Every structure is written in structure tokens, then in C-alpha cells.
mmCIF file of C-alpha atoms in Angstrom:
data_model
loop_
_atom_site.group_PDB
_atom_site.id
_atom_site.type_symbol
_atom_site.label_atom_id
_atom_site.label_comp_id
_atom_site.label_asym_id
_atom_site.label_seq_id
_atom_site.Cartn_x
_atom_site.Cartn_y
_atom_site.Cartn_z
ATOM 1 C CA UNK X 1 -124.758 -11.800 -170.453
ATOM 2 C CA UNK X 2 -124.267 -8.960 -172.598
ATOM 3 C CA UNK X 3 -124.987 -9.123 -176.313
ATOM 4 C CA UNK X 4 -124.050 -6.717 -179.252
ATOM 5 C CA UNK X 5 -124.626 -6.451 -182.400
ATOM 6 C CA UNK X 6 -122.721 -3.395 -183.341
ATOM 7 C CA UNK X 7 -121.877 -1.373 -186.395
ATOM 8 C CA UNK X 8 -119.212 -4.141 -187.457
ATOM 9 C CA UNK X 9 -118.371 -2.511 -191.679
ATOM 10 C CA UNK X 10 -115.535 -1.265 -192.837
ATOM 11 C CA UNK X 11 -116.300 2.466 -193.140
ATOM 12 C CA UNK X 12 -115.000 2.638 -197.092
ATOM 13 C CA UNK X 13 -117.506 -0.508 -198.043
ATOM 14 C CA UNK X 14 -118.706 -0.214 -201.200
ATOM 15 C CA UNK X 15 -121.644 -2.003 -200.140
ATOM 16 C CA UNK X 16 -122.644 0.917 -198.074
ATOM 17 C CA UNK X 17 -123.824 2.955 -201.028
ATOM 18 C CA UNK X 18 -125.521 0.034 -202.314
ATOM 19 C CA UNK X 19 -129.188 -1.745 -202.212
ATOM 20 C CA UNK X 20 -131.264 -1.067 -198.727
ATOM 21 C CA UNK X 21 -128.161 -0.260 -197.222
ATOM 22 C CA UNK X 22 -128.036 3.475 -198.885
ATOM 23 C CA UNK X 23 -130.914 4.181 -196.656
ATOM 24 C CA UNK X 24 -129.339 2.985 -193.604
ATOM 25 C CA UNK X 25 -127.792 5.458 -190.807
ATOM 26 C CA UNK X 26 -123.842 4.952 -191.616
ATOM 27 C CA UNK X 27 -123.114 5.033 -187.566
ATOM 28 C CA UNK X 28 -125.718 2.251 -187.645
ATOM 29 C CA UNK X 29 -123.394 0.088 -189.897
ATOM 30 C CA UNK X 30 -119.905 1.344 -190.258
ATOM 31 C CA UNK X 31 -117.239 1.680 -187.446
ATOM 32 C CA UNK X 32 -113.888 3.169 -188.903
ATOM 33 C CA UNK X 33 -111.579 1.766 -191.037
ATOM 34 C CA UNK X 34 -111.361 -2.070 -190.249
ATOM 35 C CA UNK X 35 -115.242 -2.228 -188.773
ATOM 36 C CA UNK X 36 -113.706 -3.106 -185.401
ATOM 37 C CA UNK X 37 -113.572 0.875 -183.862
ATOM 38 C CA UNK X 38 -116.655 -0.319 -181.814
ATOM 39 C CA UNK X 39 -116.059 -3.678 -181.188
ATOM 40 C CA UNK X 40 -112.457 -2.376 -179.170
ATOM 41 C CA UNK X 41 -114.512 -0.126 -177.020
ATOM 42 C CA UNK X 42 -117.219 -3.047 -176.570
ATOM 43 C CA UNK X 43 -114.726 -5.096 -175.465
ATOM 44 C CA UNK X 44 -112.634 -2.958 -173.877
ATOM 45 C CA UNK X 45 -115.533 -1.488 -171.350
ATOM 46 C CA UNK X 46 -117.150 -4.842 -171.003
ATOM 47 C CA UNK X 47 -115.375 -5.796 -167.864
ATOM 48 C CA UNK X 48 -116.804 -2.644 -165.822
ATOM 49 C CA UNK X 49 -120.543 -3.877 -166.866
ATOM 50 C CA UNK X 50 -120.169 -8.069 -166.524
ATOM 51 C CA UNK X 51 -120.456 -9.837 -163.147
ATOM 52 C CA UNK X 52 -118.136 -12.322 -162.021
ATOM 53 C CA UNK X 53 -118.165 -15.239 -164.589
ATOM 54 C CA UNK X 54 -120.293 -13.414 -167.298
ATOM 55 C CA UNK X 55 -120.384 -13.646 -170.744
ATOM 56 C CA UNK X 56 -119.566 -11.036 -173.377
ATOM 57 C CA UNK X 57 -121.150 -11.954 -177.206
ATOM 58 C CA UNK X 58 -120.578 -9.849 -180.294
ATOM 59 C CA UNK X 59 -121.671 -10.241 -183.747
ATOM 60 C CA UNK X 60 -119.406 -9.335 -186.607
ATOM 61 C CA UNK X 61 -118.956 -9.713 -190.142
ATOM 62 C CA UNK X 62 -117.453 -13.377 -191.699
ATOM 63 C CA UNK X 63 -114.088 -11.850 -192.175
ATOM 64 C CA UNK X 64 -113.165 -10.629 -188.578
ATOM 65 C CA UNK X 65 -113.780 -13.674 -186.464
ATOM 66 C CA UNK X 66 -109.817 -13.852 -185.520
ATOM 67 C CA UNK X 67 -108.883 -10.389 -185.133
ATOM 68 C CA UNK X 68 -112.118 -9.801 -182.254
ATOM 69 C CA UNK X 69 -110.963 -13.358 -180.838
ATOM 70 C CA UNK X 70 -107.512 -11.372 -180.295
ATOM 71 C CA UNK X 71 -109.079 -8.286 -178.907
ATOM 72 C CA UNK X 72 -111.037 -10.789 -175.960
ATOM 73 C CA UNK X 73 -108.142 -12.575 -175.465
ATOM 74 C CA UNK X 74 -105.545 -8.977 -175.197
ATOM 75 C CA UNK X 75 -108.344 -8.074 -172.580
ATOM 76 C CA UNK X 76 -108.409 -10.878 -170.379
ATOM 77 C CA UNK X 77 -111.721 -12.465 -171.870
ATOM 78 C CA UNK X 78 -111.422 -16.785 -171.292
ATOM 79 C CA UNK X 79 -113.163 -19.661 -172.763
ATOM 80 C CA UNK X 80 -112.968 -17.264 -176.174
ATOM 81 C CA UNK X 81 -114.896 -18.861 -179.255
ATOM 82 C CA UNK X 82 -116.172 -18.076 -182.686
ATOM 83 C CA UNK X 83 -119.402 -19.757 -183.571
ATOM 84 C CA UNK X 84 -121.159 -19.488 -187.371
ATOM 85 C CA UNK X 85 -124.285 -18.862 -188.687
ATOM 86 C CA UNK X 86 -126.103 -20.860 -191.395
ATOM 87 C CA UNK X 87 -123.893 -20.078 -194.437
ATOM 88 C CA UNK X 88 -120.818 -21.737 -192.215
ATOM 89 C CA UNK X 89 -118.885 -18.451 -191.737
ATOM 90 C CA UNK X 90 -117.933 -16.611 -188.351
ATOM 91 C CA UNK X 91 -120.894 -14.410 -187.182
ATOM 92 C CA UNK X 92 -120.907 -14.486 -183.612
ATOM 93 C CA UNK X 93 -117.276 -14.537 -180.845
ATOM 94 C CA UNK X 94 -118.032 -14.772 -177.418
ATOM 95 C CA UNK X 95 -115.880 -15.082 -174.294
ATOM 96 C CA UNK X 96 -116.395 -15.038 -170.330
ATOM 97 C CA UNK X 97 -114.649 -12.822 -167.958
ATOM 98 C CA UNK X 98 -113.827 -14.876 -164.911
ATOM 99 C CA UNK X 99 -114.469 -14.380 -160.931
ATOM 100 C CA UNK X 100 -111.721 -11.180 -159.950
ATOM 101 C CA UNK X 101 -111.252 -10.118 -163.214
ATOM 102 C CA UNK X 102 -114.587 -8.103 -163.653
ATOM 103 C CA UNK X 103 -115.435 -4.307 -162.042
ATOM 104 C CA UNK X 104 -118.970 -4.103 -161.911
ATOM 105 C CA UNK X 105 -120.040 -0.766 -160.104
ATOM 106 C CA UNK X 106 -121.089 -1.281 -156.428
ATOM 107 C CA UNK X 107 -124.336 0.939 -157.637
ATOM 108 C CA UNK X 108 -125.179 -2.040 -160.375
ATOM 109 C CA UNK X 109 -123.954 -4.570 -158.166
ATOM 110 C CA UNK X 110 -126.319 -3.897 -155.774
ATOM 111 C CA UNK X 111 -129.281 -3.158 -158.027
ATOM 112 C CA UNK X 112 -129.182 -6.851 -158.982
ATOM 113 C CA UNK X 113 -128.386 -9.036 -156.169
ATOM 114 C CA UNK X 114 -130.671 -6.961 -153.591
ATOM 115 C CA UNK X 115 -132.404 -9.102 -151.417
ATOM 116 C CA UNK X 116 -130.682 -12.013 -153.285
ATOM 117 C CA UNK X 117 -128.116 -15.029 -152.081
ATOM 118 C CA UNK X 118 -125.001 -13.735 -153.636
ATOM 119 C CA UNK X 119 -124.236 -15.165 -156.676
ATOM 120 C CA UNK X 120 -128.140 -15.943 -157.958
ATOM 121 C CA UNK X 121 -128.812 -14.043 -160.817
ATOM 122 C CA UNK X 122 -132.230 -12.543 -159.288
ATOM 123 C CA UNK X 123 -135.765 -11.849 -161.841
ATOM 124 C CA UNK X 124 -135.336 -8.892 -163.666
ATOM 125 C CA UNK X 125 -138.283 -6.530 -163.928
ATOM 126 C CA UNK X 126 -139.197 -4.554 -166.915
ATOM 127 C CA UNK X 127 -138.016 -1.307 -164.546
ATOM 128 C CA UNK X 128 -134.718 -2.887 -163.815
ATOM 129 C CA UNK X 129 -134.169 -3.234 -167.747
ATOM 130 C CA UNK X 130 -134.561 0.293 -168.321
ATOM 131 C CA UNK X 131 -132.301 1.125 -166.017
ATOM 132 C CA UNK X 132 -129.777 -1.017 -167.023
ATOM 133 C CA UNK X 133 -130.145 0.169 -170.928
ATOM 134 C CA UNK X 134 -130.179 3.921 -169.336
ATOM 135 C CA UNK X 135 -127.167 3.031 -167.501
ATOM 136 C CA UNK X 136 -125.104 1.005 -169.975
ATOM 137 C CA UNK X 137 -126.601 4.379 -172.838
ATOM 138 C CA UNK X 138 -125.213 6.769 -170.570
ATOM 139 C CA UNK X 139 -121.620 4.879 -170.625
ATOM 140 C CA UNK X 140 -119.684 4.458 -173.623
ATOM 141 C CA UNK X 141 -121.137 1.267 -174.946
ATOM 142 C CA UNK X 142 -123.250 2.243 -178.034
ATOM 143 C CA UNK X 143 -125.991 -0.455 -179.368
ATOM 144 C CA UNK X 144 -126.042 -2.740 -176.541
ATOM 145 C CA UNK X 145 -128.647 -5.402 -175.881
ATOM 146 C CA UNK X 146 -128.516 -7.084 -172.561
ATOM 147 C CA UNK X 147 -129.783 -10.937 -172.173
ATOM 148 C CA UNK X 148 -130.939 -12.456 -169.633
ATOM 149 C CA UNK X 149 -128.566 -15.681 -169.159
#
């Protein structure tokens, strides 16, 4: 499973110059013009990082549920849905990339299923974190948090 919350506002938000949020790094927040500038390259890298059958879950603002349920769906994401938080509005899309469609690295393929039967998601040490969050940094996928699923 990979998990994101990304920077996910439109980057001419008028709430960025407001309340807490004026404190706030504006990469931390923003992400171009329609909030989604992230999100695409989230999505769009995802496949080289997921293993066979994986999951892919972003959060976004209320407002962009359907256009990021588009962007899985244009990159071959299945089982695409939208779920919402407590105030009933879209906060979270998540979709699965199926067995073939994913292009893990042989070097983080075989980090995790070392000494495992094939297809067991083994125990992940704190060591094998870090290099996962080192290795996903050093990529192109900014704010990541990986899950254990």
C-alpha cells in the first residue's frame, strides 16, 4: 500500500494567505493551478513502486474526487473509488494496480520478498522502512507515506 497525502490546493487559494495556513510552507499545500500537479506525478509513478495487486490511496480536497478518479483510471489503476470523511465529502480515492500491470524494480523486489514464499508480504523492519522512504525520496514521489497493508 502506498498512501499520500500530498499538497492537493489550488496554488491561487485565497485561503493560503489566510488563518494558520499563512505560516505554512506553500510546497507543503499548493500544487499548481488545479491542486492536482502532484497528484499526476503520484499517480503517474505509482506503478514503478506498487507490487502486483497493490493499492495506491491519495487524499485530496472535497472538490477533486472525479477528476483524480480519471487520472487512476487514464493510468490503468482498477477497482477505483472515492471514499468521504466525516463532513460527507470526497477526501480520500484509492485504486489497485493489478498482477502484470505494475514495474516494481528487481532491487525493491527483492528487498521485500527475500527469504519469503513469493507473494507473502514479509515483516518489515524499522531498517527496511528507511530504505524504502530513502528510496521512494530519492525518486520523484514527494510526501509519501508507505503503509503496511
Amino acid at each position: 500500500v502506498i498512501a499520500s497525502n500530498p499538497p492537493y490546493i489550488e496554488s491561487n487559494d485565497v485561503h493560503l494567505s489566510q488563518g494558520d495556513l499563512r505560516f505554512e510552507p506553500k510546497s507543503a499545500l499548493a500544487s499548481g493551478s488545479d491542486g492536482l500537479e502532484a497528484i499526476r506525478i503520484i499517480i503517474a509513478g505509482a506503478k514503478n513502486h506498487l507490487n502486483d495487486n497493490a493499492w495506491l490511496l491519495i487524499e485530496h480536497g472535497w472538490n477533486q474526487g472525479e477528476a483524480i478518479r480519471n487520472l487512476f483510471a487514464q493510468s490503468g489503476f482498477k477497482e477505483v473509488t472515492t471514499e468521504q470523511d466525516l463532513a460527507k465529502r470526497d477526501r480520500v480515492t484509492m485504486g489497485r494496480m493489478l498482477q502484470g500491470q505494475t514495474h516494481v524494480s528487481a532491487q525493491m523486489h527483492n528487498k521485500f520478498n527475500q527469504g519469503h514464499t513469493k507473494g507473502c508480504f514479509p515483516t518489515i523492519k524499522a531498517n527496511d522502512l528507511r530504505w524504502l522512504f530513502e528510496f521512494l525520496q530519492n525518486q520523484y514521489l514527494p510526501q509519501l507515506i508507505i503503509l503496511r497493508g
